[in-house]
Structures are given as structure tokens and as C-alpha cells.
Amino acid sequence: MTTLTLVKKTSFTVVSLATTMLLSICTPVRAFMFGTGGIQFDQDTKINFRFNNSRSPYQSSLWVAQAESGNNGYTNIARLFYETQPSDNGSANNWEATFGNAVTSDNGSITQSFTFLQDQIYALLLWSDTGTGKPFEQYVSSSTFMNSPQWWAAGTQFRREECLVAGCQLAVFGDFMLDYNSSDSFANVNGGKGPEQFSSLIMAELANGTKISFDDAQPGTELDFKDFTVSAELVPESVPEPLTVFGTILGIGALAAARRKKKRGQ
């Protein structure tokens, strides 16, 4: 085998390897969902949640819940934010509750991080005390979790049986608009787009930062999805840029080929 042939063969192998790695790096995430179907990633993924606003006469707390085996139940595993009282000042500003006044977190920070583990199914779950004296009513961001016998929204306009048939969307995700000074419907505020058009996120939206907002289904009121709002943003990892990796591999291959050529020449 000539030196030229060896160099060509080596270069071809390096390019093939680099191409394979580049395609692998650029391959879309296989198992990803973030919306009314639940939350799932194909690798451990950290998300930052930041409290935005609460406008409801109920006293609420927002949790991360994890599905149990077979999705027959769920367990609340992390409390993100909670209200110490229903609002800052009674019904002022539509029962507004702000962070540091009526809202806090376990560590006192307005931003909370949570790592979703690979292939596990989660949901965000809003617990709201409606004054019944019973355990907090539960309003989940995932309609999948409503299939669990543990889901309960007593005293509301929703019933589990109805949600099993048609689903009950109690959270919206994405670039939606909220008007706290208007009684207009969610669809009208969003130019005719109903909540069903804000039912899930793509990874790019999480990377850029996006909103999630709940409706706590107060009886006799239209769903406006402005009762408890947070923002969510993907925490970036130190992953090499695909083209940087590609260039590095080509450089290593060329250097190895040159060294072989020099050695054979000697």
C-alpha cells in the first residue's frame, strides 16, 4: 500500500467517523414531552422555574409530581412555590399575590431548579385551598395524571369522570398573553387562539424561556388561565458545538496521517 493510498484511506475513515458523530449530535431528542401529556426527557434535564404571578382568592402551592409505576398514581416530590396567604392585600388587584409578600419558596429564592430524571414521567401540580377544610384541591398541568384515582378536584366545575372522557386542560404552555385587567376570554385575549393551541412546548421554547399558567377552576367562572403563572427555562449544559467537534476530529485525523507519511518517508 502506497503512502498516498494510506493517507486517502485514513482521511476517508476520519471523515466517516466525524460525519457519524456529527449526525449523532444533531439527532433530535427521541423521547421528549412538556405539556398536557406530561413532562419527560430522554436524559437528566435541569429546568429553572421562576415565579411570575398569582391572581386567585385561593391559597396555592405549585409542586412537581412524578408518575408511579404503570401511571396508576403519582407522588408529589418537590414544592416549587407556595402562598403563605391568598394574596398581598385581600381582593386588591384581583387577589394579586407577589413573591416576598404572600408567596415564597422553601429556600426563599424566586427561582427554583429541578432536575427531571431520564425517561421518568412528571407533571406540574397546583394545590389550592378553596376553604373547604379538606386537603388541598389538585389542578394538574397533565391530563395524563387526571387518569389517576388520586387526582381530586372536589368542589369545582370539573369531575374526574369527565376528564377521563374528554380531558380537562387546566394549564397552558408557551407564548400566550394574559390580561389581568380584563374579563375577556383567554381565546379573545390571544387573538382567537384557544388553550388547546398552547398545550405543549418544543425544546427550543424551553431553551429560550417560556411561560406556564394554571386555572384553578373556580366554580361558575370561565377558564382564563391566569390564577398561577411561572416561567420555565432549560439550564444549558457544557456540550461541544457539533461543528467544533467535527473540526477537531478532522484535525486529529490529518495530523495522524501526516505523521504516518513522515515516518514511512524516513
CSV table of C-alpha atoms in Angstrom, one decimal:
chain,number,residue,atom,x,y,z
A,1,MET,CA,0.0,0.0,0.0
A,2,THR,CA,1.4,3.4,-1.0
A,3,THR,CA,1.7,6.3,1.3
A,4,LEU,CA,-0.8,8.2,-0.7
A,5,THR,CA,-3.3,5.4,-0.6
A,6,LEU,CA,-2.8,5.2,3.2
A,7,VAL,CA,-3.4,8.9,3.6
A,8,LYS,CA,-6.6,8.7,1.5
A,9,LYS,CA,-7.8,5.7,3.4
A,10,THR,CA,-7.1,7.3,6.7
A,11,SER,CA,-8.7,10.6,5.7
A,12,PHE,CA,-11.8,8.7,4.5
A,13,THR,CA,-12.1,6.9,7.8
A,14,VAL,CA,-11.8,10.1,9.8
A,15,VAL,CA,-14.3,11.9,7.7
A,16,SER,CA,-16.8,9.0,8.0
A,17,LEU,CA,-16.3,8.9,11.8
A,18,ALA,CA,-16.7,12.7,12.0
A,19,THR,CA,-19.9,12.6,9.9
A,20,THR,CA,-21.3,9.8,12.1
A,21,MET,CA,-20.6,11.7,15.3
A,22,LEU,CA,-22.0,15.0,13.8
A,23,LEU,CA,-25.2,13.3,12.8
A,24,SER,CA,-25.5,11.7,16.2
A,25,ILE,CA,-25.0,15.0,17.9
A,26,CYS,CA,-27.6,16.7,15.7
A,27,THR,CA,-30.2,13.9,16.0
A,28,PRO,CA,-33.4,15.2,17.7
A,29,VAL,CA,-34.4,14.1,21.1
A,30,ARG,CA,-36.2,10.8,20.9
A,31,ALA,CA,-38.4,10.9,24.0
A,32,PHE,CA,-39.5,14.4,24.9
A,33,MET,CA,-42.7,16.0,26.0
A,34,PHE,CA,-43.5,19.0,28.1
A,35,GLY,CA,-47.2,19.9,28.2
A,36,THR,CA,-50.6,18.5,29.0
A,37,GLY,CA,-49.4,15.0,28.1
A,38,GLY,CA,-46.8,15.2,30.9
A,39,ILE,CA,-43.1,16.0,31.2
A,40,GLN,CA,-40.5,13.6,30.0
A,41,PHE,CA,-36.9,13.8,28.8
A,42,ASP,CA,-34.5,11.2,27.4
A,43,GLN,CA,-31.7,12.4,29.6
A,44,ASP,CA,-31.4,14.0,33.0
A,45,THR,CA,-32.5,17.6,32.4
A,46,LYS,CA,-32.5,20.6,34.7
A,47,ILE,CA,-35.2,23.3,34.4
A,48,ASN,CA,-35.2,26.7,36.2
A,49,PHE,CA,-38.7,27.8,37.3
A,50,ARG,CA,-39.3,31.4,38.2
A,51,PHE,CA,-42.4,32.7,39.9
A,52,ASN,CA,-44.3,35.3,37.9
A,53,ASN,CA,-47.8,36.0,39.3
A,54,SER,CA,-50.8,34.6,41.3
A,55,ARG,CA,-54.3,36.1,40.9
A,56,SER,CA,-56.7,34.0,42.9
A,57,PRO,CA,-58.6,34.1,46.2
A,58,TYR,CA,-57.3,30.6,46.9
A,59,GLN,CA,-54.1,29.8,48.8
A,60,SER,CA,-52.0,27.7,46.4
A,61,SER,CA,-48.7,25.8,46.1
A,62,LEU,CA,-47.0,24.5,43.0
A,63,TRP,CA,-45.4,21.1,43.0
A,64,VAL,CA,-43.5,18.7,40.7
A,65,ALA,CA,-45.2,15.3,40.8
A,66,GLN,CA,-43.8,12.1,39.5
A,67,ALA,CA,-45.8,9.2,38.0
A,68,GLU,CA,-45.8,5.9,39.8
A,69,SER,CA,-45.2,2.6,38.1
A,70,GLY,CA,-47.9,2.0,35.4
A,71,ASN,CA,-49.1,5.6,35.7
A,72,ASN,CA,-51.6,4.4,38.3
A,73,GLY,CA,-50.8,7.1,40.7
A,74,TYR,CA,-48.3,9.9,41.4
A,75,THR,CA,-46.2,11.3,44.2
A,76,ASN,CA,-45.5,15.0,44.9
A,77,ILE,CA,-41.8,15.1,45.2
A,78,ALA,CA,-40.8,18.8,45.1
A,79,ARG,CA,-42.5,22.0,46.2
A,80,LEU,CA,-41.5,24.9,43.9
A,81,PHE,CA,-43.5,27.9,45.3
A,82,TYR,CA,-46.3,28.3,47.9
A,83,GLU,CA,-48.5,31.1,49.2
A,84,THR,CA,-48.5,31.9,52.9
A,85,GLN,CA,-51.8,33.7,52.4
A,86,PRO,CA,-54.2,34.0,49.5
A,87,SER,CA,-53.0,37.5,48.4
A,88,ASP,CA,-51.0,40.5,49.4
A,89,ASN,CA,-54.0,42.6,50.3
A,90,GLY,CA,-57.3,40.9,50.1
A,91,SER,CA,-59.1,41.3,46.8
A,92,ALA,CA,-56.9,44.3,45.7
A,93,ASN,CA,-55.5,43.9,42.1
A,94,ASN,CA,-57.6,40.8,41.5
A,95,TRP,CA,-56.3,39.0,44.6
A,96,GLU,CA,-52.7,39.5,43.5
A,97,ALA,CA,-50.0,37.6,45.4
A,98,THR,CA,-46.4,38.6,44.9
A,99,PHE,CA,-43.2,37.0,45.8
A,100,GLY,CA,-41.7,38.1,49.1
A,101,ASN,CA,-45.2,39.2,50.4
A,102,ALA,CA,-47.7,36.4,50.0
A,103,VAL,CA,-45.6,34.0,48.1
A,104,THR,CA,-42.3,32.3,48.9
A,105,SER,CA,-40.3,29.1,48.4
A,106,ASP,CA,-38.6,26.6,50.7
A,107,ASN,CA,-35.2,28.3,50.3
A,108,GLY,CA,-36.6,31.9,49.8
A,109,SER,CA,-35.5,32.2,46.2
A,110,ILE,CA,-37.8,33.3,43.4
A,111,THR,CA,-36.1,30.9,41.1
A,112,GLN,CA,-36.2,27.1,41.7
A,113,SER,CA,-34.3,24.4,39.9
A,114,PHE,CA,-35.5,20.9,39.4
A,115,THR,CA,-33.7,18.0,37.6
A,116,PHE,CA,-36.1,15.8,35.7
A,117,LEU,CA,-34.6,12.3,35.5
A,118,GLN,CA,-34.3,10.4,32.3
A,119,ASP,CA,-37.4,8.6,31.0
A,120,GLN,CA,-39.5,9.4,34.1
A,121,ILE,CA,-42.9,11.0,33.6
A,122,TYR,CA,-43.7,14.1,35.6
A,123,ALA,CA,-46.3,16.9,35.8
A,124,LEU,CA,-46.7,20.2,37.5
A,125,LEU,CA,-49.5,20.2,40.1
A,126,LEU,CA,-51.2,23.2,41.7
A,127,TRP,CA,-52.7,22.6,45.0
A,128,SER,CA,-55.3,25.2,46.0
A,129,ASP,CA,-57.1,25.5,49.3
A,130,THR,CA,-60.7,26.5,48.4
A,131,GLY,CA,-61.7,26.9,52.0
A,132,THR,CA,-63.4,23.5,52.3
A,133,GLY,CA,-61.3,22.5,55.2
A,134,LYS,CA,-60.4,19.3,53.3
A,135,PRO,CA,-57.0,18.5,51.7
A,136,PHE,CA,-55.9,20.9,49.0
A,137,GLU,CA,-57.8,20.5,45.7
A,138,GLN,CA,-55.4,19.5,42.9
A,139,TYR,CA,-55.1,21.1,39.5
A,140,VAL,CA,-52.6,19.3,37.3
A,141,SER,CA,-50.8,20.5,34.2
A,142,SER,CA,-51.0,17.0,32.7
A,143,SER,CA,-54.3,15.4,31.6
A,144,THR,CA,-52.5,12.1,31.9
A,145,PHE,CA,-52.3,12.5,35.6
A,146,MET,CA,-56.1,13.0,35.7
A,147,ASN,CA,-56.4,9.3,34.9
A,148,SER,CA,-55.0,8.5,38.3
A,149,PRO,CA,-57.6,7.8,41.1
A,150,GLN,CA,-55.5,10.1,43.3
A,151,TRP,CA,-56.4,13.1,41.3
A,152,TRP,CA,-59.1,15.1,43.0
A,153,ALA,CA,-60.7,18.4,42.2
A,154,ALA,CA,-63.7,18.4,44.6
A,155,GLY,CA,-65.9,21.4,44.7
A,156,THR,CA,-65.0,22.5,41.2
A,157,GLN,CA,-66.8,22.5,37.8
A,158,PHE,CA,-64.6,19.6,36.8
A,159,ARG,CA,-65.2,15.9,37.5
A,160,ARG,CA,-62.7,13.1,37.1
A,161,GLU,CA,-65.1,11.1,35.0
A,162,GLU,CA,-65.5,14.0,32.5
A,163,CYS,CA,-61.7,14.4,32.3
A,164,LEU,CA,-61.2,10.7,31.6
A,165,VAL,CA,-63.5,11.1,28.5
A,166,ALA,CA,-62.7,14.5,27.1
A,167,GLY,CA,-59.7,15.7,29.1
A,168,CYS,CA,-59.7,18.9,31.2
A,169,GLN,CA,-57.0,21.4,30.3
A,170,LEU,CA,-56.1,23.4,33.4
A,171,ALA,CA,-52.7,24.7,32.2
A,172,VAL,CA,-51.3,26.5,29.2
A,173,PHE,CA,-47.7,26.5,27.9
A,174,GLY,CA,-45.9,28.8,25.6
A,175,ASP,CA,-46.0,32.3,24.2
A,176,PHE,CA,-49.6,33.2,25.3
A,177,MET,CA,-51.0,36.5,26.5
A,178,LEU,CA,-52.7,37.2,29.9
A,179,ASP,CA,-54.7,40.4,30.6
A,180,TYR,CA,-55.2,40.8,34.3
A,181,ASN,CA,-57.3,43.9,33.9
A,182,SER,CA,-59.8,42.4,31.5
A,183,SER,CA,-62.6,39.8,31.9
A,184,ASP,CA,-62.3,38.9,28.3
A,185,SER,CA,-61.9,35.2,27.5
A,186,PHE,CA,-58.5,33.6,27.0
A,187,ALA,CA,-59.1,33.0,23.3
A,188,ASN,CA,-60.1,36.6,22.7
A,189,VAL,CA,-57.0,37.9,24.6
A,190,ASN,CA,-54.9,35.6,22.4
A,191,GLY,CA,-56.3,36.6,19.0
A,192,GLY,CA,-58.7,33.7,18.7
A,193,LYS,CA,-56.3,31.0,19.8
A,194,GLY,CA,-57.8,28.8,22.4
A,195,PRO,CA,-56.0,27.0,25.2
A,196,GLU,CA,-55.7,23.8,23.2
A,197,GLN,CA,-53.2,25.7,21.0
A,198,PHE,CA,-51.0,26.2,24.0
A,199,SER,CA,-50.9,22.6,25.2
A,200,SER,CA,-47.2,21.7,24.7
A,201,LEU,CA,-43.7,23.1,24.3
A,202,ILE,CA,-40.8,22.2,22.0
A,203,MET,CA,-37.2,22.1,23.2
A,204,ALA,CA,-36.3,25.5,21.6
A,205,GLU,CA,-39.1,27.2,23.6
A,206,LEU,CA,-37.7,25.8,26.8
A,207,ALA,CA,-34.2,26.9,25.8
A,208,ASN,CA,-35.3,30.4,25.2
A,209,GLY,CA,-37.6,30.6,28.3
A,210,THR,CA,-41.4,30.3,28.3
A,211,LYS,CA,-44.5,30.6,30.4
A,212,ILE,CA,-46.8,28.1,32.1
A,213,SER,CA,-50.0,29.2,33.7
A,214,PHE,CA,-52.8,27.5,35.6
A,215,ASP,CA,-56.5,27.9,36.0
A,216,ASP,CA,-57.8,26.7,39.4
A,217,ALA,CA,-61.3,26.1,38.1
A,218,GLN,CA,-63.2,28.4,40.4
A,219,PRO,CA,-66.8,27.3,40.1
A,220,GLY,CA,-69.0,29.4,37.8
A,221,THR,CA,-66.1,31.2,36.1
A,222,GLU,CA,-64.7,30.9,32.6
A,223,LEU,CA,-61.2,29.5,32.3
A,224,ASP,CA,-58.8,32.4,32.0
A,225,PHE,CA,-55.6,30.6,33.0
A,226,LYS,CA,-54.2,33.5,35.0
A,227,ASP,CA,-54.5,32.1,38.5
A,228,PHE,CA,-50.9,31.0,39.0
A,229,THR,CA,-48.1,31.7,36.5
A,230,VAL,CA,-44.4,30.7,36.3
A,231,SER,CA,-41.7,30.8,33.7
A,232,ALA,CA,-39.6,27.8,32.8
A,233,GLU,CA,-36.1,27.7,31.1
A,234,LEU,CA,-33.8,24.9,30.2
A,235,VAL,CA,-30.4,25.0,32.1
A,236,PRO,CA,-27.8,24.7,29.4
A,237,GLU,CA,-25.1,22.0,29.6
A,238,SER,CA,-21.4,22.2,28.6
A,239,VAL,CA,-21.9,20.3,25.3
A,240,PRO,CA,-19.3,20.9,22.5
A,241,GLU,CA,-20.7,22.5,19.4
A,242,PRO,CA,-21.2,20.0,16.6
A,243,LEU,CA,-19.0,21.8,14.1
A,244,THR,CA,-16.3,22.3,16.7
A,245,VAL,CA,-16.3,18.5,17.3
A,246,PHE,CA,-16.3,17.9,13.6
A,247,GLY,CA,-13.3,20.2,13.0
A,248,THR,CA,-11.3,18.7,15.9
A,249,ILE,CA,-11.8,15.2,14.6
A,250,LEU,CA,-10.7,16.2,11.1
A,251,GLY,CA,-7.6,17.9,12.6
A,252,ILE,CA,-6.6,14.9,14.6
A,253,GLY,CA,-7.0,12.7,11.6
A,254,ALA,CA,-5.0,14.9,9.3
A,255,LEU,CA,-2.2,15.1,11.9
A,256,ALA,CA,-2.1,11.3,12.3
A,257,ALA,CA,-1.9,10.8,8.5
A,258,ALA,CA,0.9,13.3,8.2
A,259,ARG,CA,2.9,11.6,11.0
A,260,ARG,CA,2.4,8.2,9.2
A,261,LYS,CA,3.6,9.7,5.9
A,262,LYS,CA,6.7,11.3,7.5
A,263,LYS,CA,7.6,8.0,9.3
A,264,ARG,CA,7.3,6.0,6.1
A,265,GLY,CA,9.4,8.6,4.2
A,266,GLN,CA,12.1,8.2,6.8
